[in-house]
Coordinates of C-alpha atoms in Angstrom, one line a residue:
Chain A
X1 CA 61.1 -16.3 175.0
X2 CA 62.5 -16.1 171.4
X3 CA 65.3 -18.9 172.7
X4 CA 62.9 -21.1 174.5
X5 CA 60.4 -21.2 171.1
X6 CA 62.6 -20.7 168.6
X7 CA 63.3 -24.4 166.5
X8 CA 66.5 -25.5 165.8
X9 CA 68.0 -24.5 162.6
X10 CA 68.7 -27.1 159.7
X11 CA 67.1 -30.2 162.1
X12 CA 64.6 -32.5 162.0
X13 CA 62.1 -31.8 164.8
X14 CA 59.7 -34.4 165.7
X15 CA 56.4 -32.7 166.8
X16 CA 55.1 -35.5 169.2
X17 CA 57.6 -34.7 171.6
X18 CA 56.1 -31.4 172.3
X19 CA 53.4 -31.1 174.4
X20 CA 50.7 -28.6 173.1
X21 CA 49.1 -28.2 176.3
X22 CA 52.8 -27.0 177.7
X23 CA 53.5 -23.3 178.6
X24 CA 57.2 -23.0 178.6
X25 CA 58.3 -19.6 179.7
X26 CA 54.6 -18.3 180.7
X27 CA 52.8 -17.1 183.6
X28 CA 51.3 -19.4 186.1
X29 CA 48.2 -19.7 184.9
X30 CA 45.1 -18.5 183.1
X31 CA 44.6 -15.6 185.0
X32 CA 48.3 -14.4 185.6
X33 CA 48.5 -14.8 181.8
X34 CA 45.4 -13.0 180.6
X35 CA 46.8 -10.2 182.9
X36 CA 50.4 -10.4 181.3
X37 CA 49.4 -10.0 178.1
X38 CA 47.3 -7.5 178.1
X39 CA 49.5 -5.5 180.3
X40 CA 51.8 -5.6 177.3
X41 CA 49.6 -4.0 175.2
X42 CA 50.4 -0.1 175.8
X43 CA 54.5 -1.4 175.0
X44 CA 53.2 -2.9 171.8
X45 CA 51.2 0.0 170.9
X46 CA 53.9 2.6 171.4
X47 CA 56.8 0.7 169.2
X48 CA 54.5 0.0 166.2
X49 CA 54.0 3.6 166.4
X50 CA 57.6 4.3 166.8
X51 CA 58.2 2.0 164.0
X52 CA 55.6 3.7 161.6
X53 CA 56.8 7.3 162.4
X54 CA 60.3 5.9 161.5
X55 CA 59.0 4.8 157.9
X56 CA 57.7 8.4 157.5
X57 CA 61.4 9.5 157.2
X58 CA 62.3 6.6 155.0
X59 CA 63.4 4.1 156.8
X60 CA 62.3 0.6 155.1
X61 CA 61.7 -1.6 158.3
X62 CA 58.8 -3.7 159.0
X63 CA 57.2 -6.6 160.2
X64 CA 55.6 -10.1 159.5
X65 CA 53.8 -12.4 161.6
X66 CA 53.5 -15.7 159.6
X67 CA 50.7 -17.9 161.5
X68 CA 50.9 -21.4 160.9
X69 CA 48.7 -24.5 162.4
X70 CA 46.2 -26.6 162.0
X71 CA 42.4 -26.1 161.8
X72 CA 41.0 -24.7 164.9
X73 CA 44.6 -23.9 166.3
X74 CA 43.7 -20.1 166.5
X75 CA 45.4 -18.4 164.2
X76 CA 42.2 -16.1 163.7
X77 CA 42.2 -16.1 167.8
X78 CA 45.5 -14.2 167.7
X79 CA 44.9 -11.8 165.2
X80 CA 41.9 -11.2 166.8
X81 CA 43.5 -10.8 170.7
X82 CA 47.4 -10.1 170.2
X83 CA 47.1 -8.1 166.9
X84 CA 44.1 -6.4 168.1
X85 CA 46.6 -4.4 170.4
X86 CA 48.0 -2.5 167.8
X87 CA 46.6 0.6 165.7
X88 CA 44.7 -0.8 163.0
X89 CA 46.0 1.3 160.8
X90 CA 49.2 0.0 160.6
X91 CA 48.5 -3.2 160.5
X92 CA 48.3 -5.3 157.0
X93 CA 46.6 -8.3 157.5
X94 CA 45.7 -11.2 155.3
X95 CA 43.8 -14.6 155.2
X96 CA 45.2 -16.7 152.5
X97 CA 42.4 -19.2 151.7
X98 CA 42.6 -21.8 148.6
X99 CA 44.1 -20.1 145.5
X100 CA 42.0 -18.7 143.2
X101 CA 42.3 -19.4 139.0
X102 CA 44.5 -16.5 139.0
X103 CA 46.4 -17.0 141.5
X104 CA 46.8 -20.8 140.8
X105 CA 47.8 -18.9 137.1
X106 CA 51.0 -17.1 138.6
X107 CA 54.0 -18.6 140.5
X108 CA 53.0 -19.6 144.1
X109 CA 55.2 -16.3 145.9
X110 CA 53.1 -14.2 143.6
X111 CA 50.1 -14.0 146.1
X112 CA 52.0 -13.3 148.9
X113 CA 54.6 -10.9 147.5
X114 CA 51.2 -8.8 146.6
X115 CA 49.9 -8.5 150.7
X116 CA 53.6 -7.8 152.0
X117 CA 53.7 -5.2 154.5
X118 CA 54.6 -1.7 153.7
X119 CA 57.1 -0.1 155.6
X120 CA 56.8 1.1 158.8
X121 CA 53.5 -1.4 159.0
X122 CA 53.1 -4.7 160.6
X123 CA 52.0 -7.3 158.3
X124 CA 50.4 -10.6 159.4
X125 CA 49.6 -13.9 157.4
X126 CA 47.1 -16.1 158.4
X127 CA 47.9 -18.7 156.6
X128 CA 50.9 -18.2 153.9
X129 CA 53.1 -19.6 151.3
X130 CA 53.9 -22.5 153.5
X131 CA 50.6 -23.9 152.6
X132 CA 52.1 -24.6 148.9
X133 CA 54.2 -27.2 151.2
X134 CA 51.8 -28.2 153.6
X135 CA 48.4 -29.3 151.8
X136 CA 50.2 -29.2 148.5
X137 CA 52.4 -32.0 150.0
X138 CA 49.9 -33.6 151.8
X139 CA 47.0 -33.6 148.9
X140 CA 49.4 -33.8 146.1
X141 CA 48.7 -30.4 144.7
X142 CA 52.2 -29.9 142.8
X143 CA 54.3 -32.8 141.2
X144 CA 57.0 -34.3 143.8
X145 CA 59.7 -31.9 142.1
X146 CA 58.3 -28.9 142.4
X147 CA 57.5 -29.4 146.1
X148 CA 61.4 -29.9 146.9
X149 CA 62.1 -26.8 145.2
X150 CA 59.3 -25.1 147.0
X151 CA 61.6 -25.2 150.4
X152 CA 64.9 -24.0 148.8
X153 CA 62.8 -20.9 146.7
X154 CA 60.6 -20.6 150.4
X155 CA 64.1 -19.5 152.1
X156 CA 65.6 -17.7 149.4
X157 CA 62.4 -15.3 149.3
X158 CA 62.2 -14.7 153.3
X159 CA 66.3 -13.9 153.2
X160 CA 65.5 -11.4 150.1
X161 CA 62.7 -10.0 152.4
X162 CA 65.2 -9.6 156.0
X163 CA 67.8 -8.4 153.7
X164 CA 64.8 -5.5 152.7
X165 CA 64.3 -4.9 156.1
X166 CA 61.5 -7.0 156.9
X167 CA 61.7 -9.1 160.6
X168 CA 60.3 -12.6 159.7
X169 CA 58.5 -13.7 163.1
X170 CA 57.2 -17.2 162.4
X171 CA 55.2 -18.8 164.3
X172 CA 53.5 -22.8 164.1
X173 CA 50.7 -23.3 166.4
X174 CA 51.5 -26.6 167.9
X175 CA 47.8 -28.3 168.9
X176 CA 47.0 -31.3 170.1
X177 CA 44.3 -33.9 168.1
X178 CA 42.5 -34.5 171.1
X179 CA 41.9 -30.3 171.4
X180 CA 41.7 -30.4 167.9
X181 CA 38.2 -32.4 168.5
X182 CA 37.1 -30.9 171.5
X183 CA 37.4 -27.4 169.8
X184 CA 35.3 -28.6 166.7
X185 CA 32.8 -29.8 168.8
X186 CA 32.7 -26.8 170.2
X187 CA 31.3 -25.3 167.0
X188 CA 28.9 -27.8 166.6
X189 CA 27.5 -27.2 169.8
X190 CA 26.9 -24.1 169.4
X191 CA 24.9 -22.7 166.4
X192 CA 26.3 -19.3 166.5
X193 CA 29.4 -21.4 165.5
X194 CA 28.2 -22.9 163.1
X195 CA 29.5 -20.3 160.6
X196 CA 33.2 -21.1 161.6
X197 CA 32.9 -25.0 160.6
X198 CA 33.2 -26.6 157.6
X199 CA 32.7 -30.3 156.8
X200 CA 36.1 -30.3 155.4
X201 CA 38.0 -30.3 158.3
X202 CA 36.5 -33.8 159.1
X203 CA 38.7 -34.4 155.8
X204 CA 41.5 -32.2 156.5
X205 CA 41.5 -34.5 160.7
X206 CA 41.7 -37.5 159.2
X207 CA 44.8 -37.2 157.4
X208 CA 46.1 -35.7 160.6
X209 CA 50.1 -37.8 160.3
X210 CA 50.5 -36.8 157.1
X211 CA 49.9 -33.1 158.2
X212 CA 52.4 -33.4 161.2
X213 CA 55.1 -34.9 158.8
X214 CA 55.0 -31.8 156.0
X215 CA 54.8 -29.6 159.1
X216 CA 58.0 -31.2 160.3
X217 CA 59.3 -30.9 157.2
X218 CA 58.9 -27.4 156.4
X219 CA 60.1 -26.6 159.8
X220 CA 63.2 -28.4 159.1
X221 CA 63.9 -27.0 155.6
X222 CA 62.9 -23.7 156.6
X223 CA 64.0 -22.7 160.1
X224 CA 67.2 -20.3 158.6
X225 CA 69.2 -18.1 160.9
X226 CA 67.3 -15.3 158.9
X227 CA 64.1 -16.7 159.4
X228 CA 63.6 -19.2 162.0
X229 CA 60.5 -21.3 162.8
X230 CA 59.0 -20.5 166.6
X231 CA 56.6 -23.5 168.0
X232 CA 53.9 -22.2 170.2
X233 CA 52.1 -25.1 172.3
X234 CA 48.6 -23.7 171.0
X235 CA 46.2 -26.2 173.4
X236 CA 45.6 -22.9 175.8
X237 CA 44.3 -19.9 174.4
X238 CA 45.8 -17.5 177.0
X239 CA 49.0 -19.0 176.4
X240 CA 49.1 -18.7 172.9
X241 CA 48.1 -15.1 172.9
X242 CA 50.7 -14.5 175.6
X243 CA 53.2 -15.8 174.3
X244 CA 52.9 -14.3 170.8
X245 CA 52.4 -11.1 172.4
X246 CA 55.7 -11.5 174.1
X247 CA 57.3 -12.7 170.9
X248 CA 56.2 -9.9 169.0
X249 CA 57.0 -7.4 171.8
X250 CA 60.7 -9.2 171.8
X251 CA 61.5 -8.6 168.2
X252 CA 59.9 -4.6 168.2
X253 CA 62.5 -4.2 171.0
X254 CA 65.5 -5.6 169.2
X255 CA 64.2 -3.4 166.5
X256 CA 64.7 -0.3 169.0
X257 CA 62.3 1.9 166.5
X258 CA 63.3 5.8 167.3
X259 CA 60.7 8.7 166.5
X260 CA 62.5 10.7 163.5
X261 CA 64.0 13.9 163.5
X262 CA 62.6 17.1 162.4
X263 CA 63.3 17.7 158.8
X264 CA 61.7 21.1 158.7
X265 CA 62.3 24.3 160.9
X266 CA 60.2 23.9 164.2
X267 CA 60.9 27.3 165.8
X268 CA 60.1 29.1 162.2
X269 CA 56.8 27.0 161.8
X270 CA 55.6 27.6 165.5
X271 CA 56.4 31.2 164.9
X272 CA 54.3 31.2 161.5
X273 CA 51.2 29.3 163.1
X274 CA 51.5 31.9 166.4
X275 CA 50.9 34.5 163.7
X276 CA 48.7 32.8 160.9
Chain B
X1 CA 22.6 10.0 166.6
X2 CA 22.2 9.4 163.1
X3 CA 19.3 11.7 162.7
X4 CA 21.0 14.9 165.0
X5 CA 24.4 14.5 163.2
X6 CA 22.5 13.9 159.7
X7 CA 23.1 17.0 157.3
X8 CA 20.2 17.5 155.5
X9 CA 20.3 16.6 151.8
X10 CA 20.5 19.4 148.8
X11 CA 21.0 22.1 151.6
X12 CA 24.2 24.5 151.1
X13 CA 25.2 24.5 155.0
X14 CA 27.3 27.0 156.5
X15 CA 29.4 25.2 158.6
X16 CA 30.5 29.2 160.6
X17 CA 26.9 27.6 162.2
X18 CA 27.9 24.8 164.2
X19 CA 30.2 25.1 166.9
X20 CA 33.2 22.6 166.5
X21 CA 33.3 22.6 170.0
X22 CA 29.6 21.5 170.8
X23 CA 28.7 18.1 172.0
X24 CA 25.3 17.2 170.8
X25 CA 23.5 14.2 172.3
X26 CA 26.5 13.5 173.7
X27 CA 27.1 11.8 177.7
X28 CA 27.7 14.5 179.8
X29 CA 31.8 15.4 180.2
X30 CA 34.9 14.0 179.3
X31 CA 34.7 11.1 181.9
X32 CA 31.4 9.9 181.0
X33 CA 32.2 10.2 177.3
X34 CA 35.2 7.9 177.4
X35 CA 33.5 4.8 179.5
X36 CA 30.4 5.5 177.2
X37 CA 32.9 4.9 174.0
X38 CA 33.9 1.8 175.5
X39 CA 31.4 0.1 176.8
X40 CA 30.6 -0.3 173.0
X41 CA 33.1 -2.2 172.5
X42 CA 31.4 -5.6 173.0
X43 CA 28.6 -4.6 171.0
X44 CA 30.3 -3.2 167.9
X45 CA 33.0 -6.5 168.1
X46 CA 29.4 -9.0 167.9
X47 CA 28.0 -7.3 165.1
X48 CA 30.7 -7.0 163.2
X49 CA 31.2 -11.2 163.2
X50 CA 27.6 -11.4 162.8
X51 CA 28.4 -9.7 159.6
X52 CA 31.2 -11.1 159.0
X53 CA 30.0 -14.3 159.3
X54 CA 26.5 -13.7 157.3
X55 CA 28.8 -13.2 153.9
X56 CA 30.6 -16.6 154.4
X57 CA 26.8 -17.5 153.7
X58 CA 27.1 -15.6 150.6
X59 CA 25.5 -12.1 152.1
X60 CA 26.8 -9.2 150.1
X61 CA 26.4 -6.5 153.3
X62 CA 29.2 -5.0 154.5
X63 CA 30.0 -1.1 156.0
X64 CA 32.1 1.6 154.5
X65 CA 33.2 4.4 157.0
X66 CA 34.4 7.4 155.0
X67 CA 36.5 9.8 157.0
X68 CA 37.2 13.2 156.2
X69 CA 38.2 16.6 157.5
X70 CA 40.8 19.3 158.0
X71 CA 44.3 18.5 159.3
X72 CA 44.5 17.1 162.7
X73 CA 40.4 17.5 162.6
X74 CA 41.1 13.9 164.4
X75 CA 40.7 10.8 160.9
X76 CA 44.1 8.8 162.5
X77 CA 43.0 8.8 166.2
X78 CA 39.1 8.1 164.8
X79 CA 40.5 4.8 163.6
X80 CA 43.4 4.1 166.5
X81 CA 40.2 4.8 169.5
X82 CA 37.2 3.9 167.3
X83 CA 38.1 0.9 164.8
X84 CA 40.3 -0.7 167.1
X85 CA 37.3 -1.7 168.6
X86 CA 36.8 -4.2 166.1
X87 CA 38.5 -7.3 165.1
X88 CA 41.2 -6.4 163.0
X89 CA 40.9 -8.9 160.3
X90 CA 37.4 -8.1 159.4
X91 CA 38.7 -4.4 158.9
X92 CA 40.1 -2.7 155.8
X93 CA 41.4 0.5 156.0
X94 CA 42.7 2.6 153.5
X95 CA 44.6 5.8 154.4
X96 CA 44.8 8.1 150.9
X97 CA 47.3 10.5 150.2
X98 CA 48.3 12.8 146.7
X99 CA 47.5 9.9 144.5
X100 CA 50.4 8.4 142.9
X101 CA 51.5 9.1 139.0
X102 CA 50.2 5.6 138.2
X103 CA 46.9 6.8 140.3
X104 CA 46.6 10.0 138.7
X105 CA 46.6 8.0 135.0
X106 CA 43.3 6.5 135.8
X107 CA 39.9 8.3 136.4
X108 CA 39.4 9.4 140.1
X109 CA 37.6 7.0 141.6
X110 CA 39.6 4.0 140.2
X111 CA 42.0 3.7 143.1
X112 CA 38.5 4.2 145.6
X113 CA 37.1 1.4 143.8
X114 CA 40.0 -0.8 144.3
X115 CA 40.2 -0.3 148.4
X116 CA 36.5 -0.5 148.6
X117 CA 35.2 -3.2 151.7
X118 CA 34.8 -6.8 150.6
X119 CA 31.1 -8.6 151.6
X120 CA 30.6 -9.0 155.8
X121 CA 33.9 -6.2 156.0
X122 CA 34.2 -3.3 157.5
X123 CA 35.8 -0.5 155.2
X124 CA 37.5 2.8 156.4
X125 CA 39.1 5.4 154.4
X126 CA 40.8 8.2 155.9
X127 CA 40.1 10.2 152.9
X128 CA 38.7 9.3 150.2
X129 CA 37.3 10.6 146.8
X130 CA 36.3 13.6 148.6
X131 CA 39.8 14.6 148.2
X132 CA 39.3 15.1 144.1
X133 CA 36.2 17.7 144.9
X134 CA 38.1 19.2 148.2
X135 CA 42.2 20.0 147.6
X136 CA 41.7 19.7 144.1
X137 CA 38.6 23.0 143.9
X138 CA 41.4 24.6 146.3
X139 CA 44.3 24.0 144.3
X140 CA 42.4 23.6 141.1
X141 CA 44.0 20.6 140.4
X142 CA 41.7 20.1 137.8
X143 CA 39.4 22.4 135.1
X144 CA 36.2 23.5 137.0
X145 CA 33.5 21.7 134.3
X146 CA 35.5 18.6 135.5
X147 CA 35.3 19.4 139.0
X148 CA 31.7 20.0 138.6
X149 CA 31.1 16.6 137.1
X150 CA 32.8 14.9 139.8
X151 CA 29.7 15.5 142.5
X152 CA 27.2 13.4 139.8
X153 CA 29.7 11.4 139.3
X154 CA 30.2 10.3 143.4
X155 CA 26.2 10.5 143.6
X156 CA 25.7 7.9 141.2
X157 CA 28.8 5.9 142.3
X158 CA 27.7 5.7 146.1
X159 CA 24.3 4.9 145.2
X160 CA 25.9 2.1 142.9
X161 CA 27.8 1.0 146.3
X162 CA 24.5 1.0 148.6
X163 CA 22.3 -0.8 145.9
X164 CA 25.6 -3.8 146.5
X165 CA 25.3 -4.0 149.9
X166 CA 27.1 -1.1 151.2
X167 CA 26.0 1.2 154.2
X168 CA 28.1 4.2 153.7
X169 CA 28.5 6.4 157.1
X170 CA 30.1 9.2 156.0
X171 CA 31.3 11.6 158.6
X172 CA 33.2 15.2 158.4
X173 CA 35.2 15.7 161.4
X174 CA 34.4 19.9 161.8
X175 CA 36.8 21.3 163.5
X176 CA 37.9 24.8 164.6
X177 CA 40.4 26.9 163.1
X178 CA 42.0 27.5 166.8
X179 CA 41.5 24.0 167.6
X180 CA 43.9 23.2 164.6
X181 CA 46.4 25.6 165.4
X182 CA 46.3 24.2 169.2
X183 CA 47.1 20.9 167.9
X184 CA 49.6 21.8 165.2
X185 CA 51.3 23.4 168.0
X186 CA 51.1 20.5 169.8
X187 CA 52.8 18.7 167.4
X188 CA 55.9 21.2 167.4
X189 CA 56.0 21.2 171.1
X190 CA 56.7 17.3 171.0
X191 CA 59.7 16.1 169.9
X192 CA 58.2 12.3 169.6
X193 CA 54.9 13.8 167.2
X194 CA 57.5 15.7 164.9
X195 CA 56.8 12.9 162.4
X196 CA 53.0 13.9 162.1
X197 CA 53.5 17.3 161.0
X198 CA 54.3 18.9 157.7
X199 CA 55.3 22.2 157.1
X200 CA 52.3 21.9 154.3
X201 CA 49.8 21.6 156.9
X202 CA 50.7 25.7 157.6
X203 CA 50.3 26.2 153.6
X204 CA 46.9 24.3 153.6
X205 CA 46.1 26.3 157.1
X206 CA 46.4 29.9 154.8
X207 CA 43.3 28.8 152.7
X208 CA 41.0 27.6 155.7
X209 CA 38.0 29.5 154.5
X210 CA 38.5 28.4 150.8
X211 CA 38.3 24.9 152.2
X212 CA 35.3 25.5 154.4
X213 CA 33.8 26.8 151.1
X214 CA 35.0 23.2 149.4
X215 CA 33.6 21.5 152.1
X216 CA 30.4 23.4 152.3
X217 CA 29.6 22.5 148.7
X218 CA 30.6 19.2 149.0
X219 CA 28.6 17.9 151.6
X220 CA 25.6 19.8 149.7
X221 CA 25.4 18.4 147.0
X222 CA 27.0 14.9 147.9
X223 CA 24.5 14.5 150.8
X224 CA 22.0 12.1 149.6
X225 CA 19.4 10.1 150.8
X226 CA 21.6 7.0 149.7
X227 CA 24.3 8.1 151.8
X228 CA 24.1 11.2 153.6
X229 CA 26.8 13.0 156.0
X230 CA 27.1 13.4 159.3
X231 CA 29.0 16.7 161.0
X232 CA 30.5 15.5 164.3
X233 CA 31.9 18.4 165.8
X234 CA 35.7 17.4 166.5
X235 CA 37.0 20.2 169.4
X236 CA 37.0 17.4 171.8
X237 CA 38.4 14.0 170.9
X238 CA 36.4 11.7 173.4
X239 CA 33.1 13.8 171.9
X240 CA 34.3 12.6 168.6
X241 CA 35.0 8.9 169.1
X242 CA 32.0 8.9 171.4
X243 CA 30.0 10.1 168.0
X244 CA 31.7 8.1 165.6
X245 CA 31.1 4.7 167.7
X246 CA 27.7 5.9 168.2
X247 CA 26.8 6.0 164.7
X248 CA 28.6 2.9 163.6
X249 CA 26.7 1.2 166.2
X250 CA 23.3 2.8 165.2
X251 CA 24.1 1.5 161.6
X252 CA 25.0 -1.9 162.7
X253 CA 22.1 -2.6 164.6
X254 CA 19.9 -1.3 162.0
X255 CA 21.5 -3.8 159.6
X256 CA 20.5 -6.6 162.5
X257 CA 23.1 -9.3 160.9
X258 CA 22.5 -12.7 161.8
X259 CA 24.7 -16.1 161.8
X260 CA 24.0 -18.5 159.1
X261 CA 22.1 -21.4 159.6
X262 CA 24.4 -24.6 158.9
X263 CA 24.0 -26.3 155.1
X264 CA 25.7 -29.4 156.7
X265 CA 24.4 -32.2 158.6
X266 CA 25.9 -30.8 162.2
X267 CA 24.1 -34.3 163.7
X268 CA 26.3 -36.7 161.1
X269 CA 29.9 -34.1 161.6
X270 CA 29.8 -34.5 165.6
X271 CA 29.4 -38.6 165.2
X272 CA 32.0 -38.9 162.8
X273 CA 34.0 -36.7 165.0
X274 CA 33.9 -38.9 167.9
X275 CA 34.6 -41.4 165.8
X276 CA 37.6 -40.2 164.7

């Protein structure tokens, strides 16, 4: 799955050529997929806790889930499905909304550097730095300049962060406009809903191209060999969550975590607690 | 639930009284107890967006779960079984250990204050600022008038909490002295849980009845009407979770959190969206 999703590295991508209602790779169908990922869960599970018990003995590994897409594309959705999989406790997770003053007072990597995952822990951004490329390019938040420099300081940070041990797993979530409607409609419809909609993403819809170009953008200037970009068509939910889940479980995997080794004398403490 | 488990407030206990391995209101066996734990599930994941959603409405409510008890007593697999119930980005959870040198340079509950639950959140600390009146009496970590003004001190600072919007379920996992050694052996005997044990868990293990004694005065004169404990007798781990969800349920419910009415014109948003 990593292959099939992962973007090309250094190339422009043009996102109308992927279909967000698509499910490369995945089951064949709701059902088979519901039932695929969830059966993934106990896998999941056990390497985060693999991964964590490895930390305990120093190692520095970790994770990060960077969720990137568009209003309503379900980046809360797969925290709340695929994430939810994992012990909570070692999970790190963080909504980035609009900056605040003091945020907006320090440099734009200072935010996130703060909710980085600890090792051993799996971190996940819901939203990220790449929205100081995203709405910043597309509402003009930063001067021209600074946005180009953005990219080039974006990729120098994530290589810092492999190079520290930290597996990048990014992930765009590729929706359609016409889903886009349907699933804000949705939330009008229904009051208890109501919470989860905000006029502004009327605002945010109708300066929907510009939004596909600084996606395409970023994605260009930031898929690196250390960190590449992965598109998930985002139209169905049990896709999505699938394939996350599998992308996830792909990466723990590679990672191979392995319980550590005793540092203490087992046969001497047993004997102690026999007699204590 | 609340009412059985509730210690009574400004009463020394002697916690030699309650049997660790007792299962008080409890379903009736292990089998029962797990698909009770469960089937809460649904119920605890609605309430907690009901809350969650009330604060984006600018409601200040939100839960704080405070863990605490004896090694292996049961605070990690509380939050693995219990918490992971929940949405996981509505939950913050806070694991404290010896404080750091930078923690120690501030006054006690600094660091507490720092990790507390943010408005429509659910909070969990495994440990907490019990720790400064539990290991530090044993280990006089600190001069006794000191220790003695630490109890006002947490009085007035949950009370501060609830008057904000915070229910505080606070909940010591009892557990038997044979129990722990059972599952300290356990943790020997298993290569793969290695990692969770600490040759300092058979130091701490040689002053068991000086901790009972912390404990006992603790949850006397920390038991308040403003936040009282609850004893949930920890022997049998699907008792526990059973309890735990039980009470955060109870607690939830009586908190009745409801989704915010819209302050937008939901009429005028679904005809421009059809519009656009």
């Amino acid at each position: 799955m990593r292959e099939l999703l992962r973007l090309p590295v250094g190339e422009r991508i043009a996102l109308s050529s992927y279909d967000a209602s698509a499910t490369p790779g995945g089951p064949a169908g709701k059902a088979a997929g519901l039932a695929a990922a969830a059966a993934h869960g106990p896998a999941l599970a056990d390497l985060q806790e693999r991964l964590y018990a490895a930390s305990t003995a120093g190692e520095r590994r970790r994770m990060l889930l960077v969720l990137q897409g568009m209003d309503t594309s379900g980046k809360g959705g797969t925290v709340k499905h695929v994430i939810g999989q994992f012990n909570p406790s070692g999970c790190r997770i963080r909504a980035f909304k609009a900056p605040t003053p003091e945020e907006r007072g320090h440099p734009f990597l200072w935010r996130i550097t703060k909710a980085l995952p600890e090792p051993g822990e799996i971190g996940i951004f819901d939203r990220s730095h790449y929205e100081d490329v995203l709405i910043a390019r597309v509402r003009e938040l930063a001067p021209r300049a600074e946005l180009e420099r953005r990219y080039a300081e974006i990729d120098a940070f994530e290589k810092s962060l492999t190079e520290d041990g930290v597996t990048i797993v990014k992930v765009f979530l590729h929706l359609s406009y016409e889903e886009q409607r349907s699933r804000l409609l949705e939330r009008l419809d229904n009051p208890e809903k109501h919470w989860k909609f905000n006029p502004g993403d009327i605002t945010e819809r109708a300066v929907w191209p510009e939004y596909q170009e600084a996606y395409e953008i970023a994605l260009e200037r930031c898929s690196t060999d250390a960190a590449p970009w992965h598109l998930v068509p985002a139209d169905r939910k049990w896709y999505r969550n699938w394939a996350v889940s599998t992308l996830l479980l792909e990466h723990l995997e590679e990672l191979d975590p392995q319980y550590p080794k005793a540092d203490f004398d087992v046969a001497e403490c047993r004997r102690q607690l026999l007699t204590q």
